[in-house]
Amino acid sequence: MTRRSIDSLRSQRWYASDDMRGFAHRQRTQQMGLRREEFLGKPVVGIINTWSELSPCHSHLRDRAEAVKRGVWQAGGYPVELPALSVGEVMVKPTTMLYRNFLAMEVEELLRSHPIDGAVLLGGCDKSTPGLLMGAFSMDLPVIFCPAGPMANGQWRGEKTGAGTHTKKYWDELRAGNITKADWVDLESRMTRSIGTCNTMGTASTMTSIVDAMGLTLPGASSIPAVDSGHPRMASACGERLVAMILEDLKPSRLVDARSFRNGLVAYMALGGSTNAAVHLIAMARRLGVPLSLDDMAEMAGKVPVSANLFPSGQYLMEDFYFAGGLPALLKKLQAHLDGSALTVNGRTLGENIAGAECWNDDVIRDPENPVVPLSRGKTLAVLRGNLAPKGAVMKSSAASPKFLRHVGPAIVFDSPAEMNRMIDDPALDVTEDSVLVLRNAGPVGAPGMPEWGNLPIPKKLLKQGVRDMVRICDGRMSGTHYGTCILHVSPEAAVGGPLALLRTGDLVELDVAAGRLDMRVDEAELARRRAEWTPAAPRYERSFAALYQRHVSQADEGCDFDFLDGGGPVAEPAIY
């Protein structure tokens, strides 16, 4: 591969000129205590760091940035750390999804406005992965994604406990009266035992594993636990490799193509990954001009069964997956579905990277012939359409109750979480296990930001009867750590006049997952009458970033990106005068 000269790097526009501006750039760099020899004539590596003390998933990333710097210095580069929005799940309200595009904008502009030749992207919690990469794709400089890594395994009273998955499980048991408040408090310190992202196959590990399979991390990096000593070693290796990538000009437009996304989809489906990935992958692909749709995902889901035995679809946690061989071992078992010719950040093909991978536990990482969930039982992603979701809705049928995969029941419709919380445990609520719970106005525009409200609570009176699942429908999202017969991302959403806005309590809703259908049994004349009566709610925000978001965000089936960022041509380099 031809190596670029230092003179051709974009950072030299700042540092190499003999004019007053070049003098000022060199002067101000030396102001920070650096010698000229430490930064002049070297590739400049940006370390985009989403560290935050309110993001426990990322609270170790300051230390990892230092490890990245070691690798950069060793390879002859000049590392600079730049902070970026953390979008740490749980603490950020109303939802981190509101800020994914904000992070993407920030990354793109950080890279464009500074003398950066390439970047190591430090993130991992849910929206940070797509946000970082969307911005990097649009800027198109050489990048490596360095995943934060999953937290250590959790255990409570002899049972494996996973972040998110068992929070939901035990919350239902508390509401049903099967565990005490003292038990609930004890659980707080047992489930999340270390720094790092969720230890289940939630959105965090789904997205980091997908981008690993796409070739955007060092091979297998997504599986290394955050507290493992191998994790800082991997971070250092990222820094070292990125310097070489800059000189090779190995940027996203040369690295990521339809083959990369196909390989990402294979991993997604085999992992039993989060439904949230369906939104993020479309947004990422559009930044690069790669065609990708819900139908492409549904097609792959019909070919690749859930083979990783991980919560919420299975029985193990991410640390078990790592010790079993991690993502390389899973991909090795899925070679028949992969395009091994796809290039990866280490300069080798995916096929070359996984050639020597081995599996050390065939119960954690199953052969496709012995899946965790056979395709006949359920899939990682089912796409539904009908008069309730003309542009599509999604569900994880592998984590749903089989008896509900074909179902007809009366709707109980809630217009807001506040209304739902006020009514859901009312003993007078006319609800049975066959009812269909619906929460609308939770979409990209309506909420705004499409929060994870889609795993609607089971009414307390039904929990006490032993009911643990029902059909639930929402135009919002659901945590990737959760489970149940939850239909999500209904598009178009209710707030923009989608058919979900016309549904009324008592209407019969028909679900047929095998047929890919989601319908309400209401005739067209009645729907037309309701549509004529419908009026949109006033925008929730008149100013702030949220107002911009509501005006420019696309629908779930289009990736929820902004209309002015989706695709488009290159942006000019900044003028320096």
Coordinates of C-alpha atoms in Angstrom, one line a residue:
M1 CA 0.0 0.0 0.0
T2 CA 1.4 3.4 -1.0
R3 CA 2.3 5.6 2.0
R4 CA 1.4 9.3 2.1
S5 CA 4.1 11.9 2.8
I6 CA 3.9 14.0 5.9
D7 CA 3.6 17.1 3.7
S8 CA 0.3 15.8 2.2
L9 CA -1.4 15.5 5.6
R10 CA -4.2 18.0 6.4
S11 CA -2.6 18.9 9.8
Q12 CA 0.3 20.5 7.9
R13 CA -2.0 23.3 6.7
W14 CA -1.8 24.4 10.3
Y15 CA 1.7 23.6 11.2
A16 CA 4.0 23.7 8.2
S17 CA 3.4 27.2 6.7
D18 CA 5.9 30.0 7.2
D19 CA 3.3 32.7 7.6
M20 CA 2.0 34.3 10.8
R21 CA -0.8 31.8 11.2
G22 CA 1.6 28.8 11.0
F23 CA 3.8 30.7 13.6
A24 CA 0.8 31.1 15.9
H25 CA -0.2 27.4 15.6
R26 CA 3.3 26.2 16.5
Q27 CA 3.7 28.8 19.2
R28 CA 0.4 27.9 21.0
T29 CA 1.3 24.2 20.8
Q30 CA 4.6 24.9 22.5
Q31 CA 2.6 27.0 25.1
M32 CA 1.4 23.6 26.4
G33 CA 4.9 22.5 27.2
L34 CA 5.6 20.5 24.0
R35 CA 8.9 20.7 22.2
R36 CA 8.8 21.4 18.4
E37 CA 10.3 18.0 17.8
E38 CA 7.4 16.3 19.6
F39 CA 4.7 17.5 17.2
L40 CA 6.3 18.9 14.0
G41 CA 6.4 16.6 11.0
K42 CA 4.2 14.0 12.7
P43 CA 0.7 12.6 11.9
V44 CA -1.7 14.3 14.4
V45 CA -4.1 11.7 16.0
G46 CA -7.3 13.0 17.6
I47 CA -8.6 11.0 20.5
I48 CA -12.3 11.7 20.6
N49 CA -13.2 10.8 24.2
T50 CA -16.8 10.4 25.5
W51 CA -15.6 10.1 29.1
S52 CA -17.9 11.4 31.8
E53 CA -18.4 11.1 35.5
L54 CA -22.1 10.7 34.8
S55 CA -21.5 7.8 32.4
P56 CA -20.4 4.8 34.4
C57 CA -20.0 2.9 31.1
H58 CA -17.3 5.4 30.1
S59 CA -15.8 6.4 33.4
H60 CA -12.5 4.6 32.6
L61 CA -12.0 6.2 29.2
R62 CA -9.7 9.0 30.5
D63 CA -7.3 6.2 31.4
R64 CA -7.8 4.5 28.1
A65 CA -7.0 7.7 26.3
E66 CA -3.6 7.6 28.0
A67 CA -3.1 4.1 26.7
V68 CA -4.0 5.3 23.2
K69 CA -1.5 8.1 23.5
R70 CA 1.3 5.5 24.4
G71 CA 0.5 3.7 21.1
V72 CA 0.5 6.9 19.1
W73 CA 3.8 8.1 20.5
Q74 CA 5.4 4.7 19.9
A75 CA 4.3 4.8 16.2
G76 CA 5.7 8.3 15.7
G77 CA 2.5 10.3 15.9
Y78 CA 1.3 13.3 17.9
P79 CA -1.8 12.5 20.0
V80 CA -4.3 15.1 21.1
E81 CA -7.4 14.3 23.3
L82 CA -10.7 16.1 22.5
P83 CA -13.7 15.7 24.7
A84 CA -17.1 15.0 23.2
L85 CA -20.7 14.6 24.5
S86 CA -20.9 11.4 26.5
V87 CA -24.5 10.3 25.8
G88 CA -24.3 7.9 28.7
E89 CA -27.4 5.8 29.0
V90 CA -29.6 5.9 32.2
M91 CA -28.6 9.4 33.5
V92 CA -29.3 11.4 30.3
K93 CA -33.0 12.6 30.0
P94 CA -35.3 12.4 28.3
T95 CA -33.2 10.0 26.2
T96 CA -29.7 9.7 24.8
M97 CA -31.3 9.2 21.4
L98 CA -32.2 12.9 21.4
Y99 CA -28.5 13.6 21.4
R100 CA -27.0 10.9 19.0
N101 CA -27.1 13.3 16.1
F102 CA -25.7 16.1 18.3
L103 CA -22.7 13.8 19.0
A104 CA -22.4 13.0 15.3
M105 CA -22.3 16.8 14.5
E106 CA -19.8 17.5 17.2
V107 CA -17.4 14.7 16.0
E108 CA -17.6 15.9 12.4
E109 CA -16.9 19.5 13.4
L110 CA -14.2 18.6 15.9
L111 CA -12.3 16.7 13.2
R112 CA -12.9 19.4 10.5
S113 CA -12.0 22.5 12.6
H114 CA -8.8 21.1 14.1
P115 CA -5.5 20.0 12.7
I116 CA -6.4 16.3 12.8
D117 CA -5.2 13.6 10.4
G118 CA -7.2 10.7 11.8
A119 CA -8.9 9.7 15.1
V120 CA -9.4 7.0 17.6
L121 CA -13.0 7.1 18.8
L122 CA -13.6 6.2 22.4
G123 CA -17.1 5.1 23.2
G124 CA -19.4 2.2 23.7
C125 CA -22.6 3.0 25.5
D126 CA -25.6 2.7 23.2
K127 CA -25.8 5.9 21.1
S128 CA -22.1 6.8 21.4
T129 CA -21.1 4.1 18.9
P130 CA -23.3 5.2 16.0
G131 CA -22.9 8.9 16.9
L132 CA -19.1 8.8 16.8
L133 CA -19.1 6.8 13.6
M134 CA -21.7 8.9 11.8
G135 CA -19.7 12.0 12.4
A136 CA -16.4 10.2 11.4
F137 CA -18.0 8.8 8.2
S138 CA -19.1 12.2 7.1
M139 CA -15.7 13.7 7.8
D140 CA -14.0 10.7 6.1
L141 CA -10.6 10.7 7.9
P142 CA -8.9 7.4 9.0
V143 CA -10.6 6.2 12.2
I144 CA -10.5 3.3 14.6
F145 CA -13.3 2.7 17.0
C146 CA -12.1 1.7 20.5
P147 CA -15.0 0.1 22.4
A148 CA -15.4 0.8 26.2
G149 CA -15.9 -2.9 26.9
P150 CA -18.7 -4.6 28.9
M151 CA -18.8 -4.7 32.7
A152 CA -17.9 -7.8 34.7
N153 CA -20.5 -10.5 35.3
G154 CA -23.2 -9.9 37.9
Q155 CA -24.6 -12.5 40.3
W156 CA -27.3 -12.4 43.0
R157 CA -28.0 -15.3 45.3
G158 CA -26.5 -17.8 43.0
E159 CA -28.2 -16.5 39.8
K160 CA -26.4 -14.7 37.0
T161 CA -27.8 -11.1 36.8
G162 CA -27.4 -8.9 33.8
A163 CA -27.7 -5.1 33.7
G164 CA -31.1 -4.0 32.4
T165 CA -32.4 -7.5 31.8
H166 CA -32.7 -8.5 35.4
T167 CA -33.6 -4.9 36.5
K168 CA -36.8 -5.4 34.5
K169 CA -37.3 -8.9 35.7
Y170 CA -36.9 -8.1 39.4
W171 CA -38.9 -4.9 39.1
D172 CA -41.9 -7.0 38.0
E173 CA -41.3 -9.4 40.9
L174 CA -41.2 -6.5 43.3
R175 CA -44.5 -5.1 41.9
A176 CA -46.0 -8.6 42.2
G177 CA -44.9 -8.9 45.8
N178 CA -42.5 -11.8 45.2
I179 CA -39.4 -10.0 46.5
T180 CA -39.0 -7.4 49.3
K181 CA -37.9 -3.8 49.1
A182 CA -34.8 -4.9 51.1
D183 CA -34.1 -7.4 48.3
W184 CA -34.5 -4.7 45.7
V185 CA -32.0 -2.4 47.5
D186 CA -29.5 -5.3 47.8
L187 CA -29.8 -5.9 44.0
E188 CA -28.6 -2.3 43.4
S189 CA -25.0 -3.2 44.3
R190 CA -25.0 -6.7 42.9
M191 CA -25.9 -6.4 39.2
T192 CA -23.4 -3.7 38.0
R193 CA -20.1 -4.8 39.6
S194 CA -17.7 -2.7 37.6
I195 CA -17.2 0.0 35.1
G196 CA -18.1 -0.7 31.5
T197 CA -21.2 -1.1 29.3
C198 CA -24.1 -3.5 30.0
N199 CA -23.0 -7.1 30.4
T200 CA -25.9 -8.4 28.4
M201 CA -26.5 -8.3 24.7
G202 CA -28.1 -4.9 24.9
T203 CA -27.6 -2.0 22.5
A204 CA -24.1 -1.3 23.7
S205 CA -22.6 -4.7 22.9
T206 CA -24.9 -5.1 19.9
M207 CA -23.5 -1.9 18.3
T208 CA -19.8 -2.5 19.3
S209 CA -20.0 -6.1 18.0
I210 CA -21.6 -5.0 14.7
V211 CA -18.8 -2.4 14.1
D212 CA -16.2 -5.0 15.1
A213 CA -17.7 -7.3 12.4
M214 CA -17.7 -4.4 10.0
G215 CA -14.0 -4.1 10.4
L216 CA -13.9 -0.8 12.3
T217 CA -12.3 -2.1 15.5
L218 CA -9.2 -4.2 16.0
P219 CA -10.4 -7.8 15.7
G220 CA -12.3 -9.0 18.7
A221 CA -12.0 -5.7 20.5
S222 CA -15.7 -5.5 21.3
S223 CA -15.6 -8.6 23.5
I224 CA -12.8 -7.5 25.9
P225 CA -14.3 -6.7 29.3
A226 CA -13.6 -3.1 30.4
V227 CA -11.7 -4.2 33.5
D228 CA -9.5 -6.8 31.8
S229 CA -5.8 -5.9 31.5
G230 CA -6.1 -6.7 27.8
H231 CA -8.4 -3.7 27.4
P232 CA -5.8 -0.9 27.9
R233 CA -3.4 -3.0 25.7
M234 CA -6.0 -3.0 23.0
A235 CA -6.4 0.8 23.4
S236 CA -2.7 1.3 23.0
A237 CA -2.7 -0.9 19.8
C238 CA -5.5 1.3 18.4
G239 CA -3.3 4.3 18.7
E240 CA -0.3 2.6 17.1
R241 CA -2.4 1.3 14.2
L242 CA -4.1 4.6 13.6
V243 CA -0.8 6.3 12.8
A244 CA -0.2 3.7 10.1
M245 CA -3.8 4.1 8.8
I246 CA -3.2 7.8 8.3
L247 CA -0.1 7.2 6.2
E248 CA -2.0 4.6 4.2
D249 CA -5.0 6.9 3.8
L250 CA -7.3 4.1 4.9
K251 CA -10.4 6.1 5.5
P252 CA -14.1 5.1 5.8
S253 CA -14.9 5.7 2.1
R254 CA -12.1 3.2 1.2
L255 CA -12.9 0.8 4.0
V256 CA -16.6 0.5 4.6
D257 CA -19.0 -0.7 1.9
A258 CA -22.0 -2.9 1.4
R259 CA -19.9 -6.0 2.3
S260 CA -19.0 -4.4 5.6
F261 CA -22.7 -3.7 6.4
R262 CA -23.6 -7.3 5.4
N263 CA -21.0 -8.7 7.8
G264 CA -22.4 -6.4 10.5
L265 CA -25.9 -7.7 9.9
V266 CA -24.7 -11.3 10.2
A267 CA -23.2 -10.5 13.6
Y268 CA -26.3 -8.6 14.6
M269 CA -28.6 -11.5 13.9
A270 CA -26.4 -14.2 15.4
L271 CA -26.0 -12.2 18.6
G272 CA -29.7 -11.8 19.2
G273 CA -29.0 -8.1 19.2
S274 CA -31.0 -5.0 20.1
T275 CA -33.8 -3.7 18.0
N276 CA -32.2 -0.3 18.3
A277 CA -29.5 -1.3 15.9
A278 CA -32.1 -1.2 13.1
V279 CA -32.3 2.6 13.5
H280 CA -28.6 3.2 13.9
L281 CA -27.4 1.0 11.0
I282 CA -29.7 2.8 8.5
A283 CA -28.4 6.2 9.7
M284 CA -24.7 5.0 9.5
A285 CA -25.2 3.5 6.0
R286 CA -26.8 6.7 4.7
R287 CA -23.8 8.8 5.8
L288 CA -21.7 6.7 3.4
G289 CA -24.3 6.4 0.6
V290 CA -24.6 2.6 1.2
P291 CA -28.2 1.3 0.5
L292 CA -29.6 -0.4 3.6
S293 CA -33.2 -0.9 4.6
L294 CA -35.4 -2.7 7.1
D295 CA -36.1 -5.3 4.5
D296 CA -32.4 -6.0 4.1
M297 CA -32.2 -6.7 7.8
A298 CA -35.3 -8.8 7.8
E299 CA -33.8 -10.9 5.0
M300 CA -30.6 -11.5 7.0
A301 CA -32.7 -12.3 10.1
G302 CA -34.4 -15.0 8.2
K303 CA -31.1 -16.7 7.4
V304 CA -29.0 -16.4 10.6
P305 CA -30.4 -17.8 13.8
V306 CA -29.6 -16.5 17.3
S307 CA -26.4 -18.4 18.1
A308 CA -24.9 -16.5 21.0
N309 CA -26.3 -17.7 24.2
L310 CA -26.6 -14.3 25.9
F311 CA -29.2 -12.5 27.8
P312 CA -31.9 -11.4 27.0
S313 CA -32.4 -14.2 24.5
G314 CA -30.1 -16.7 26.2
Q315 CA -28.5 -17.6 29.5
Y316 CA -25.0 -16.1 29.7
L317 CA -23.3 -12.7 30.0
M318 CA -20.6 -10.9 28.0
E319 CA -17.7 -12.0 30.2
D320 CA -18.7 -15.6 29.5
F321 CA -18.8 -14.7 25.8
Y322 CA -15.3 -13.3 25.9
F323 CA -13.8 -16.4 27.6
A324 CA -15.6 -18.6 25.1
G325 CA -13.7 -16.9 22.2
G326 CA -15.6 -13.7 21.8
L327 CA -16.8 -12.3 18.5
P328 CA -14.1 -13.8 16.3
A329 CA -15.2 -17.3 17.4
L330 CA -18.8 -16.5 16.6
L331 CA -17.9 -15.1 13.2
K332 CA -15.8 -18.2 12.4
K333 CA -18.9 -20.4 12.9
L334 CA -20.8 -18.1 10.6
Q335 CA -18.3 -18.0 7.7
A336 CA -20.9 -19.3 5.2
H337 CA -22.9 -16.0 5.7
L338 CA -19.9 -13.6 5.7
D339 CA -18.1 -11.8 2.9
G340 CA -14.5 -12.6 4.0
S341 CA -13.1 -10.3 1.4
A342 CA -14.2 -7.1 3.3
L343 CA -11.2 -5.0 4.4
T344 CA -10.8 -4.1 8.1
V345 CA -8.8 -1.4 10.0
N346 CA -5.8 -3.6 10.6
G347 CA -5.3 -3.8 6.8
R348 CA -6.3 -7.4 6.5
T349 CA -9.6 -8.9 5.4
L350 CA -12.2 -10.2 7.8
G351 CA -11.6 -13.7 6.5
E352 CA -7.9 -13.4 7.4
N353 CA -8.7 -12.0 10.8
I354 CA -11.0 -14.9 11.9
A355 CA -9.1 -17.7 10.2
G356 CA -7.4 -18.8 13.4
A357 CA -10.3 -18.1 15.8
E358 CA -11.4 -20.9 18.2
C359 CA -14.4 -21.5 20.3
W360 CA -13.8 -22.7 23.9
N361 CA -17.4 -23.1 25.0
D362 CA -19.9 -24.4 22.5
D363 CA -22.9 -23.7 24.8
V364 CA -22.1 -20.0 25.0
I365 CA -21.3 -19.7 21.3
R366 CA -23.5 -22.2 19.5
D367 CA -23.1 -23.7 16.0
P368 CA -25.8 -22.5 13.6
E369 CA -27.1 -26.0 13.5
N370 CA -27.7 -25.9 17.2
P371 CA -29.0 -22.3 17.7
V372 CA -30.1 -20.7 21.0
V373 CA -33.4 -19.8 19.2
P374 CA -34.2 -21.8 16.0
L375 CA -35.6 -19.6 13.2
S376 CA -38.8 -21.5 13.4
R377 CA -39.2 -20.2 17.0
G378 CA -38.1 -16.6 16.5
K379 CA -35.6 -14.1 15.0
T380 CA -33.5 -11.3 16.2
L381 CA -35.5 -8.9 14.0
A382 CA -39.0 -9.2 12.6
V383 CA -40.2 -6.4 10.4
L384 CA -44.0 -5.8 10.4
R385 CA -46.2 -3.7 8.1
G386 CA -49.9 -3.1 7.9
N387 CA -52.5 -0.4 8.4
L388 CA -50.9 0.4 11.8
A389 CA -47.4 0.7 10.4
P390 CA -47.3 1.4 6.7
K391 CA -43.5 2.1 6.7
G392 CA -42.7 -0.6 9.2
A393 CA -42.3 -1.6 12.8
V394 CA -39.9 -4.0 14.4
M395 CA -39.7 -6.6 17.1
K396 CA -37.3 -9.2 18.5
S397 CA -39.4 -12.3 18.1
S398 CA -36.6 -14.4 19.6
A399 CA -37.3 -12.7 23.0
A400 CA -41.1 -12.8 22.7
S401 CA -43.7 -15.3 23.9
P402 CA -44.5 -17.8 21.2
K403 CA -48.2 -17.8 22.0
F404 CA -48.4 -14.1 21.1
L405 CA -46.7 -14.2 17.7
R406 CA -50.1 -14.6 16.2
H407 CA -52.7 -12.7 18.3
V408 CA -55.8 -10.6 18.2
G409 CA -56.8 -8.4 21.1
P410 CA -58.5 -5.2 22.1
A411 CA -56.2 -2.1 22.4
I412 CA -55.7 -0.1 25.5
V413 CA -54.2 3.2 24.3
F414 CA -52.1 5.6 26.3
D415 CA -51.2 9.0 24.9
S416 CA -48.3 9.6 27.3
P417 CA -46.1 7.9 29.9
A418 CA -47.8 10.0 32.6
E419 CA -51.2 8.8 31.5
M420 CA -50.0 5.2 31.4
N421 CA -48.3 5.3 34.8
R422 CA -51.5 6.9 36.3
M423 CA -53.7 4.1 34.9
I424 CA -51.7 1.0 34.5
D425 CA -52.0 -0.3 38.1
D426 CA -55.6 0.9 38.7
P427 CA -57.6 -2.2 39.7
A428 CA -60.5 -0.8 37.7
L429 CA -58.5 -0.9 34.4
D430 CA -60.4 -3.2 32.0
V431 CA -57.4 -5.4 31.0
T432 CA -56.6 -9.0 30.5
E433 CA -53.6 -10.9 29.3
D434 CA -55.1 -10.8 25.8
S435 CA -55.3 -7.0 25.7
V436 CA -52.8 -5.0 23.6
L437 CA -51.2 -2.2 25.5
V438 CA -50.3 0.8 23.3
L439 CA -48.2 3.9 24.1
R440 CA -48.0 6.5 21.4
N441 CA -46.4 10.0 21.0
A442 CA -43.1 8.4 21.9
G443 CA -41.5 8.7 18.5
P444 CA -38.7 10.9 17.1
V445 CA -40.9 14.0 16.9
G446 CA -43.5 13.2 19.5
A447 CA -41.4 12.6 22.6
P448 CA -39.1 14.0 21.1
G449 CA -36.1 11.7 20.6
M450 CA -37.8 8.3 20.5
P451 CA -37.1 7.2 24.2
E452 CA -37.0 3.6 25.4
W453 CA -40.6 3.6 26.6
G454 CA -41.6 0.6 24.5
N455 CA -41.4 -2.1 27.1
L456 CA -44.7 -1.1 28.7
P457 CA -45.3 -2.4 32.3
I458 CA -47.6 -5.3 32.9
P459 CA -50.5 -4.2 35.0
K460 CA -49.9 -5.1 38.7
K461 CA -53.1 -7.1 38.9
L462 CA -52.0 -9.3 36.0
L463 CA -48.5 -9.7 37.5
K464 CA -50.1 -11.1 40.6
Q465 CA -51.9 -13.6 38.4
G466 CA -48.5 -14.8 37.0
V467 CA -48.7 -12.9 33.7
R468 CA -45.2 -11.8 32.6
D469 CA -45.8 -10.9 28.9
M470 CA -48.4 -9.2 26.8
V471 CA -48.5 -7.7 23.3
R472 CA -47.3 -4.1 23.5
I473 CA -47.0 -1.5 20.8
C474 CA -45.1 1.8 20.8
D475 CA -43.7 4.3 18.3
G476 CA -40.7 4.6 20.6
R477 CA -37.9 2.2 21.3
M478 CA -37.0 -0.4 24.0
S479 CA -33.8 -1.1 25.9
G480 CA -31.8 -3.8 24.1
T481 CA -31.4 -5.5 27.5
H482 CA -35.2 -6.0 27.7
Y483 CA -37.5 -8.7 26.4
G484 CA -41.1 -9.5 25.7
T485 CA -43.6 -9.2 22.8
C486 CA -42.9 -5.6 22.2
I487 CA -43.6 -4.0 18.8
L488 CA -41.5 -0.9 18.4
H489 CA -40.5 2.0 16.0
V490 CA -44.0 2.1 14.5
S491 CA -43.6 4.3 11.4
P492 CA -44.9 6.9 10.7
E493 CA -45.2 7.8 14.3
A494 CA -48.4 9.1 15.8
A495 CA -47.2 12.7 16.3
V496 CA -46.8 13.2 12.5
G497 CA -50.2 11.7 11.7
G498 CA -49.3 8.1 11.4
P499 CA -52.1 5.5 11.7
L500 CA -51.2 4.8 15.3
A501 CA -52.7 8.3 16.1
L502 CA -56.1 7.0 14.9
L503 CA -56.2 3.9 17.1
R504 CA -58.7 3.9 19.9
T505 CA -59.1 1.9 23.1
G506 CA -61.3 -1.1 22.3
D507 CA -60.2 -1.4 18.6
L508 CA -59.1 -4.9 17.8
V509 CA -55.4 -5.2 16.9
E510 CA -54.1 -8.1 14.9
L511 CA -50.5 -9.3 15.0
D512 CA -49.2 -12.0 12.7
V513 CA -45.4 -12.1 12.9
A514 CA -45.0 -15.0 10.4
A515 CA -46.9 -12.9 7.8
G516 CA -45.1 -9.7 8.8
R517 CA -48.4 -8.0 9.5
L518 CA -49.6 -5.5 12.1
D519 CA -53.1 -4.2 11.6
M520 CA -56.1 -2.7 13.3
R521 CA -59.5 -4.1 12.5
V522 CA -61.0 -0.8 11.7
D523 CA -62.6 -0.1 8.2
E524 CA -61.3 2.5 5.9
A525 CA -64.3 4.7 6.2
E526 CA -64.0 4.9 9.9
L527 CA -60.2 5.6 9.6
A528 CA -60.9 8.4 7.1
R529 CA -63.4 9.9 9.6
R530 CA -60.9 9.8 12.4
R531 CA -58.1 11.2 10.2
A532 CA -60.2 14.2 9.3
E533 CA -60.8 14.8 13.1
W534 CA -57.1 14.4 14.0
T535 CA -55.0 17.5 14.7
P536 CA -51.3 17.5 15.6
A537 CA -50.2 18.5 19.0
A538 CA -48.3 21.8 19.4
P539 CA -44.5 21.3 19.3
R540 CA -43.1 20.5 22.7
Y541 CA -40.1 22.9 22.2
E542 CA -40.0 26.3 20.7
R543 CA -36.2 26.8 21.2
S544 CA -33.1 24.7 22.1
F545 CA -31.5 21.8 20.4
A546 CA -34.7 19.8 21.0
A547 CA -36.6 22.3 18.8
L548 CA -34.1 21.8 16.0
Y549 CA -34.4 18.1 16.4
Q550 CA -38.2 18.1 16.1
R551 CA -38.0 20.1 12.9
H552 CA -35.3 18.1 11.1
V553 CA -35.4 14.5 12.3
S554 CA -36.4 11.7 10.0
Q555 CA -38.6 8.7 10.9
A556 CA -37.4 5.4 12.4
D557 CA -37.4 3.5 9.1
E558 CA -35.1 6.2 7.7
G559 CA -32.6 6.2 10.6
C560 CA -33.7 9.3 12.6
D561 CA -30.9 11.4 11.2
F562 CA -31.3 15.1 10.3
D563 CA -32.4 15.9 6.8
F564 CA -29.4 18.3 6.4
L565 CA -26.9 15.6 7.5
D566 CA -28.2 12.5 5.7
G567 CA -25.9 11.7 2.8
G568 CA -24.9 14.7 0.7
G569 CA -21.5 15.8 -0.8
P570 CA -18.3 16.7 1.0
V571 CA -17.9 19.9 3.0
A572 CA -15.0 22.2 2.2
E573 CA -12.0 22.2 4.4
P574 CA -11.8 25.3 6.7
A575 CA -10.0 28.4 5.3
I576 CA -6.9 29.4 7.3
Y577 CA -6.0 33.1 7.1

